[in-house]
């Protein structure tokens, strides 16, 4: 019996090792690496037409599919989603319009309701890897984002280059350029000032969100949005792949994490590093130096099997550390958190770090997985907490 088990073990090893070695070899190529990191060819909107948002549960013309031009001449596929109470007030005019993709969104009633309302708020939504604007838990996420003020909070979401109906191939530089184009559209076409724009990112989208927030904070003069909500952020790609399993099952480099020399060697081939820990630190540091008000909320579920919640704890530390002249060690911050965090029992815990200029909030939830949390009330509360803090009259 033992001989038989040993034989099967040898056969399994003989099959697995070459396959895994082949996978590692492919991962050193930029093309294959992009497919593994971004999963952009996995649509997850089977048998549904993105130009028919009603098939995703929206009201007629509650969502306007349109495109946003980017510098390379291509266009990003996008949705403008109206909050439901605002829709109710203008239902007759909205349903009278033709439905489907529009070439000129500025001609639509929904756009006018955003553009012409000085009290409107706009959430720019940056989704995670794989899928499209209509995939998975993203649709309930949009509803949660506007639920706190369903007459005023609009959402614009889009597919990065190479995702869904947006042409091209994703890369760190390219996706940041995409995000900059979306912000440019919001501020110059929709004419929404940054004080009425909130940035929301989930998973991969948190890295994009942090990158553009840092970019604008570093401009002269600096531009700071009303706040950012980041769900399931990660430290950087190298740290992520040390633990990441696709769908929680298929490891990438995690089996090699026990061999630092080999792991570090292979990490050198990572094309897109997405160093969120460094960018969030620079974002906090420059806002403190400029005396700019900023609000940053990090949310993570302990049962997230894609990205472990310790990533948020590390990102939080890097942000906090940047606000202190002499810095603070991770261990020192943990001591402060043990004394200051609010224990919410089965709901998790909350820790806020406040400075004269900023509020950095960490919410570690007991449950919510990687995606389910996006449609939960904790998202609505995070949005309203930031918007009401920026403008107490917005309630």
Coordinates of C-alpha atoms in Angstrom, one line a residue:
X1 CA 0.0 0.0 0.0
X2 CA 2.8 2.4 0.9
X3 CA 4.6 1.5 -2.3
X4 CA 1.6 2.3 -4.3
X5 CA 1.1 5.7 -2.5
X6 CA 4.8 6.5 -3.1
X7 CA 4.4 5.6 -6.7
X8 CA 1.4 7.9 -7.2
X9 CA 3.3 10.7 -5.3
X10 CA 6.2 10.4 -7.7
X11 CA 4.0 10.4 -10.7
X12 CA 2.1 13.5 -9.4
X13 CA 5.4 15.3 -8.8
X14 CA 6.8 14.4 -12.2
X15 CA 3.7 15.9 -13.8
X16 CA 3.3 19.0 -11.5
X17 CA 6.9 20.2 -11.4
X18 CA 7.4 20.6 -15.2
X19 CA 4.0 22.2 -15.5
X20 CA 4.7 24.7 -12.8
X21 CA 8.2 25.4 -14.2
X22 CA 6.5 26.0 -17.5
X23 CA 4.1 28.4 -15.9
X24 CA 6.9 30.3 -14.2
X25 CA 8.6 30.6 -17.6
X26 CA 5.5 32.0 -19.2
X27 CA 5.1 34.5 -16.3
X28 CA 8.4 36.1 -17.2
X29 CA 6.9 37.2 -20.6
X30 CA 5.0 40.5 -20.5
X31 CA 2.0 39.3 -22.6
X32 CA 1.2 36.2 -20.5
X33 CA 1.9 38.2 -17.3
X34 CA -0.7 40.8 -18.3
X35 CA -3.3 38.1 -18.8
X36 CA -2.6 36.6 -15.4
X37 CA -2.5 39.9 -13.5
X38 CA -5.4 41.6 -15.1
X39 CA -7.6 38.6 -16.3
X40 CA -9.0 41.1 -18.8
X41 CA -10.2 38.5 -21.3
X42 CA -12.6 37.0 -18.7
X43 CA -15.8 38.9 -19.3
X44 CA -18.2 37.4 -16.8
X45 CA -21.2 39.1 -18.5
X46 CA -22.4 36.1 -20.4
X47 CA -25.4 36.4 -22.7
X48 CA -25.9 40.1 -21.7
X49 CA -25.4 43.2 -23.8
X50 CA -23.6 46.0 -21.9
X51 CA -25.5 48.5 -24.2
X52 CA -28.7 47.2 -22.5
X53 CA -28.1 48.1 -18.8
X54 CA -31.7 47.2 -18.1
X55 CA -30.7 43.5 -18.4
X56 CA -28.6 44.1 -15.3
X57 CA -31.6 45.2 -13.3
X58 CA -31.5 49.0 -14.0
X59 CA -34.5 51.1 -14.9
X60 CA -34.9 52.3 -18.5
X61 CA -32.2 54.8 -19.2
X62 CA -31.1 54.9 -15.6
X63 CA -27.7 54.0 -17.0
X64 CA -26.2 55.8 -20.1
X65 CA -23.5 53.8 -21.9
X66 CA -21.0 56.1 -23.6
X67 CA -17.3 56.5 -24.3
X68 CA -14.5 58.6 -23.0
X69 CA -11.6 59.5 -25.4
X70 CA -8.1 58.8 -24.3
X71 CA -4.8 60.4 -25.7
X72 CA -3.9 57.4 -28.0
X73 CA -7.1 58.0 -30.0
X74 CA -8.9 55.1 -28.6
X75 CA -12.0 55.3 -26.3
X76 CA -13.0 53.7 -23.0
X77 CA -16.4 52.2 -22.6
X78 CA -18.3 53.8 -19.7
X79 CA -21.6 53.9 -17.8
X80 CA -23.1 56.9 -16.2
X81 CA -25.5 55.7 -13.5
X82 CA -28.2 57.9 -12.1
X83 CA -29.2 57.7 -8.4
X84 CA -32.7 56.3 -8.1
X85 CA -34.5 59.2 -6.4
X86 CA -33.2 61.6 -9.0
X87 CA -34.4 59.2 -11.6
X88 CA -37.9 59.1 -10.0
X89 CA -38.2 62.9 -10.2
X90 CA -37.3 62.9 -13.9
X91 CA -38.7 59.6 -15.0
X92 CA -40.9 60.9 -17.8
X93 CA -38.1 62.8 -19.5
X94 CA -35.7 59.9 -19.1
X95 CA -37.8 57.1 -20.5
X96 CA -38.8 59.3 -23.5
X97 CA -35.2 59.2 -24.7
X98 CA -33.8 56.4 -27.0
X99 CA -32.0 53.7 -25.0
X100 CA -28.6 52.2 -25.6
X101 CA -25.1 53.5 -26.3
X102 CA -24.9 57.2 -27.1
X103 CA -22.2 59.0 -29.1
X104 CA -22.8 62.4 -27.4
X105 CA -23.6 62.0 -23.7
X106 CA -23.8 65.7 -23.2
X107 CA -27.1 65.7 -25.1
X108 CA -28.8 63.4 -22.6
X109 CA -31.1 64.3 -19.7
X110 CA -29.0 62.3 -17.3
X111 CA -25.9 64.2 -18.1
X112 CA -27.7 67.5 -17.7
X113 CA -28.8 66.4 -14.2
X114 CA -25.2 65.9 -13.3
X115 CA -23.7 68.9 -15.0
X116 CA -26.3 71.5 -14.0
X117 CA -26.8 70.6 -10.3
X118 CA -24.3 72.5 -8.1
X119 CA -25.2 70.0 -5.3
X120 CA -24.5 66.8 -7.3
X121 CA -21.7 64.5 -6.2
X122 CA -19.8 62.2 -8.6
X123 CA -18.2 59.0 -7.6
X124 CA -15.6 57.8 -10.1
X125 CA -15.5 54.0 -9.9
X126 CA -12.4 52.0 -10.6
X127 CA -13.2 48.3 -10.7
X128 CA -10.9 45.3 -10.1
X129 CA -9.3 42.7 -12.3
X130 CA -11.4 40.6 -14.8
X131 CA -14.9 41.3 -16.1
X132 CA -16.5 44.5 -17.2
X133 CA -18.6 47.3 -15.8
X134 CA -21.5 44.9 -15.5
X135 CA -19.8 41.9 -14.0
X136 CA -20.4 40.2 -10.6
X137 CA -21.0 42.3 -7.6
X138 CA -20.2 45.6 -9.4
X139 CA -23.9 46.3 -10.1
X140 CA -25.0 46.1 -6.4
X141 CA -21.9 48.1 -5.7
X142 CA -23.1 51.1 -7.7
X143 CA -26.4 51.0 -5.8
X144 CA -24.6 51.0 -2.5
X145 CA -22.5 53.9 -3.5
X146 CA -25.5 56.2 -4.1
X147 CA -27.8 54.8 -1.5
X148 CA -26.9 57.3 1.2
X149 CA -28.2 60.3 -0.9
X150 CA -30.2 58.7 -3.8
X151 CA -31.1 62.1 -5.2
X152 CA -27.6 63.5 -5.5
X153 CA -24.8 60.9 -5.9
X154 CA -24.0 59.9 -9.5
X155 CA -21.6 57.1 -10.4
X156 CA -19.4 56.9 -13.5
X157 CA -17.7 53.6 -14.1
X158 CA -15.6 52.4 -17.0
X159 CA -13.6 49.5 -18.4
X160 CA -9.8 50.0 -18.7
X161 CA -8.1 49.4 -22.0
X162 CA -8.3 45.8 -22.9
X163 CA -11.3 45.2 -20.7
X164 CA -14.8 44.7 -22.1
X165 CA -15.4 46.9 -25.0
X166 CA -12.4 49.1 -24.4
X167 CA -9.6 48.4 -27.0
X168 CA -6.0 47.9 -26.2
X169 CA -3.8 45.9 -23.8
X170 CA -3.7 46.7 -20.1
X171 CA -0.6 47.9 -18.4
X172 CA 0.2 50.0 -15.3
X173 CA 1.1 53.1 -17.3
X174 CA -1.8 52.6 -19.7
X175 CA -4.4 52.1 -17.0
X176 CA -3.2 55.2 -15.1
X177 CA -3.5 57.2 -18.3
X178 CA -7.1 55.8 -18.7
X179 CA -7.9 56.9 -15.2
X180 CA -6.5 60.4 -15.8
X181 CA -8.7 60.6 -18.9
X182 CA -11.8 59.7 -16.9
X183 CA -10.9 62.4 -14.3
X184 CA -10.3 64.9 -17.1
X185 CA -13.8 64.1 -18.5
X186 CA -15.3 64.6 -15.0
X187 CA -13.7 67.9 -14.4
X188 CA -13.7 69.4 -17.9
X189 CA -16.8 67.9 -19.7
X190 CA -19.1 67.2 -16.8
X191 CA -17.5 70.3 -15.0
X192 CA -17.6 68.7 -11.6
X193 CA -14.9 70.3 -9.3
X194 CA -12.7 67.9 -7.3
X195 CA -14.4 69.0 -4.1
X196 CA -17.5 67.1 -5.3
X197 CA -15.7 64.1 -6.7
X198 CA -15.1 60.9 -4.6
X199 CA -12.7 58.2 -5.8
X200 CA -13.8 54.6 -5.2
X201 CA -11.6 51.6 -6.0
X202 CA -11.8 47.9 -5.3
X203 CA -9.0 45.3 -5.5
X204 CA -6.9 46.2 -8.6
X205 CA -8.9 49.4 -8.8
X206 CA -7.5 50.6 -5.4
X207 CA -4.0 50.7 -7.0
X208 CA -5.3 52.8 -9.8
X209 CA -7.2 55.0 -7.4
X210 CA -4.1 55.6 -5.2
X211 CA -2.0 56.3 -8.3
X212 CA -4.2 59.1 -9.6
X213 CA -4.9 60.5 -6.2
X214 CA -1.1 60.8 -5.7
X215 CA -0.7 62.2 -9.3
X216 CA -3.1 65.1 -8.7
X217 CA -1.9 65.8 -5.2
X218 CA 1.6 66.3 -6.7
X219 CA 0.5 68.8 -9.3
X220 CA 1.1 72.6 -9.1
X221 CA -1.2 73.7 -7.8
X222 CA -2.3 70.5 -6.1
X223 CA -5.7 68.9 -6.7
X224 CA -7.2 66.9 -3.9
X225 CA -10.6 65.1 -4.3
X226 CA -13.2 65.1 -1.5
X227 CA -12.0 61.7 -0.5
X228 CA -11.2 58.1 -1.5
X229 CA -12.7 54.7 -0.4
X230 CA -10.5 51.7 -1.1
X231 CA -11.9 48.2 -0.7
X232 CA -9.4 45.3 -0.5
X233 CA -6.2 47.2 -1.4
X234 CA -2.9 45.5 -1.7
X235 CA 0.6 46.6 -0.8
X236 CA 2.2 46.0 -4.2
X237 CA 2.2 43.2 -6.8
X238 CA 5.3 41.5 -5.5
X239 CA 3.8 41.2 -2.0
X240 CA 0.5 40.1 -3.4
X241 CA 1.8 37.3 -5.5
X242 CA 3.6 35.9 -2.5
X243 CA 0.1 34.9 -1.1
X244 CA -2.3 35.3 -4.0
X245 CA -4.3 32.4 -5.4
X246 CA -6.5 32.8 -8.5
X247 CA -10.1 32.3 -7.3
X248 CA -8.5 31.3 -3.9
X249 CA -7.3 28.1 -5.4
X250 CA -4.5 28.4 -8.0
X251 CA -1.2 29.7 -6.6
X252 CA 1.1 31.9 -8.7
X253 CA 4.3 32.5 -6.8
X254 CA 3.2 31.6 -3.3
X255 CA 4.8 28.1 -3.3
X256 CA 8.1 29.9 -3.9
X257 CA 7.8 32.4 -1.0
X258 CA 9.6 30.0 1.3
X259 CA 12.6 30.3 -1.0
X260 CA 13.6 34.0 -0.8
X261 CA 16.4 34.0 -3.2
X262 CA 14.4 32.3 -6.0
X263 CA 11.3 34.4 -5.2
X264 CA 13.3 37.6 -5.3
X265 CA 14.9 36.6 -8.6
X266 CA 11.5 35.9 -10.2
X267 CA 10.1 39.1 -8.7
X268 CA 12.5 41.0 -10.9
X269 CA 10.4 40.0 -13.9
X270 CA 7.3 41.7 -12.6
X271 CA 6.4 44.3 -15.2
X272 CA 3.7 46.2 -13.5
X273 CA 4.6 46.7 -9.8
X274 CA 1.7 48.8 -8.6
X275 CA 3.5 50.0 -5.5
X276 CA 0.4 51.2 -3.6
X277 CA 2.3 51.4 -0.2
X278 CA 4.7 54.0 -1.6
X279 CA 2.1 56.0 -3.5
X280 CA -0.3 56.2 -0.5
X281 CA 2.6 57.3 1.7
X282 CA 3.5 60.1 -0.8
X283 CA -0.2 61.0 -1.1
X284 CA -0.5 61.5 2.6
X285 CA 3.0 63.2 2.9
X286 CA 2.4 65.8 0.2
X287 CA -1.1 66.6 1.5
X288 CA 0.3 67.2 4.9
X289 CA 3.1 69.4 3.5
X290 CA 0.6 71.4 1.4
X291 CA -1.9 71.7 4.3
X292 CA -4.6 70.1 2.1
X293 CA -7.6 68.4 3.6
X294 CA -7.9 64.7 2.7
X295 CA -9.9 61.7 3.7
X296 CA -9.0 58.1 3.0
X297 CA -11.0 55.0 4.0
X298 CA -9.6 51.5 3.7
X299 CA -12.0 48.6 4.0
X300 CA -11.1 44.9 4.0
X301 CA -12.8 41.6 5.1
X302 CA -11.0 39.1 7.2
X303 CA -12.5 36.3 5.1
X304 CA -11.2 37.7 1.8
X305 CA -9.5 34.7 0.2
X306 CA -8.1 36.6 -2.8
X307 CA -6.2 39.4 -1.0
X308 CA -5.6 38.8 2.8
X309 CA -6.6 41.7 5.0
X310 CA -3.1 42.2 6.3
X311 CA -2.5 44.1 3.1
X312 CA -4.8 46.8 4.3
X313 CA -3.1 46.9 7.7
X314 CA 0.2 47.5 5.9
X315 CA -1.1 50.1 3.5
X316 CA -2.7 51.9 6.5
X317 CA 0.6 51.9 8.4
X318 CA 2.5 53.4 5.4
X319 CA -0.1 56.1 5.1
X320 CA 0.0 56.9 8.8
X321 CA 3.8 56.7 8.9
X322 CA 4.0 59.4 6.3
X323 CA 2.1 61.9 8.4
X324 CA 4.6 61.7 11.3
X325 CA 7.9 63.7 11.0
X326 CA 9.9 61.0 12.8
X327 CA 7.8 58.1 11.5
X328 CA 6.2 55.3 13.4
X329 CA 7.1 51.6 13.3
X330 CA 4.5 49.0 12.4
X331 CA 4.7 47.6 15.9
X332 CA 4.3 51.0 17.5
X333 CA 1.2 51.6 15.5
X334 CA -0.2 48.2 16.5
X335 CA 0.2 49.2 20.1
X336 CA -1.7 52.5 19.5
X337 CA -4.4 50.6 17.6
X338 CA -4.9 48.1 20.4
X339 CA -5.7 51.1 22.7
X340 CA -7.7 53.2 20.2
X341 CA -9.5 51.0 17.8
X342 CA -13.3 50.6 18.1
X343 CA -14.4 46.9 18.5
X344 CA -17.6 46.4 16.6
X345 CA -18.0 42.7 17.6
X346 CA -19.2 40.6 14.7
X347 CA -19.0 43.6 12.4
X348 CA -15.2 43.9 12.9
X349 CA -13.2 46.9 14.1
X350 CA -12.4 50.5 13.1
X351 CA -9.3 52.6 13.6
X352 CA -9.0 56.3 12.7
X353 CA -5.8 58.3 12.5
X354 CA -6.5 62.0 12.5
X355 CA -4.1 64.8 11.8
X356 CA -4.7 68.6 11.4
X357 CA -5.3 68.0 7.7
X358 CA -6.4 64.4 7.2
X359 CA -8.4 61.4 8.3
X360 CA -7.1 57.9 7.5
X361 CA -9.6 55.3 8.5
X362 CA -9.1 51.5 8.6
X363 CA -12.1 49.2 8.7
X364 CA -11.4 45.5 9.1
X365 CA -14.6 43.5 8.7
X366 CA -15.3 40.0 10.0
X367 CA -17.1 39.0 6.8
X368 CA -17.6 40.3 3.3
X369 CA -15.3 38.1 1.2
X370 CA -13.5 39.9 -1.7
X371 CA -16.5 41.1 -3.7
X372 CA -19.7 40.6 -1.7
X373 CA -18.8 43.5 0.6
X374 CA -19.1 46.0 -2.3
X375 CA -22.9 45.9 -2.1
X376 CA -23.1 46.1 1.7
X377 CA -24.2 49.1 3.8
X378 CA -20.6 49.6 5.0
X379 CA -19.9 51.0 1.6
X380 CA -22.8 53.4 1.8
X381 CA -21.7 54.6 5.2
X382 CA -18.1 55.1 4.1
X383 CA -19.2 57.3 1.2
X384 CA -21.6 59.4 3.3
X385 CA -19.1 59.7 6.1
X386 CA -16.6 61.4 3.7
X387 CA -19.1 63.5 1.8
X388 CA -20.8 64.8 5.0
X389 CA -17.4 65.5 6.6
X390 CA -16.4 67.6 3.6
X391 CA -19.7 69.4 3.5
X392 CA -22.0 69.1 6.6
X393 CA -24.9 70.4 4.6
X394 CA -24.8 67.3 2.4
X395 CA -27.1 65.0 4.3

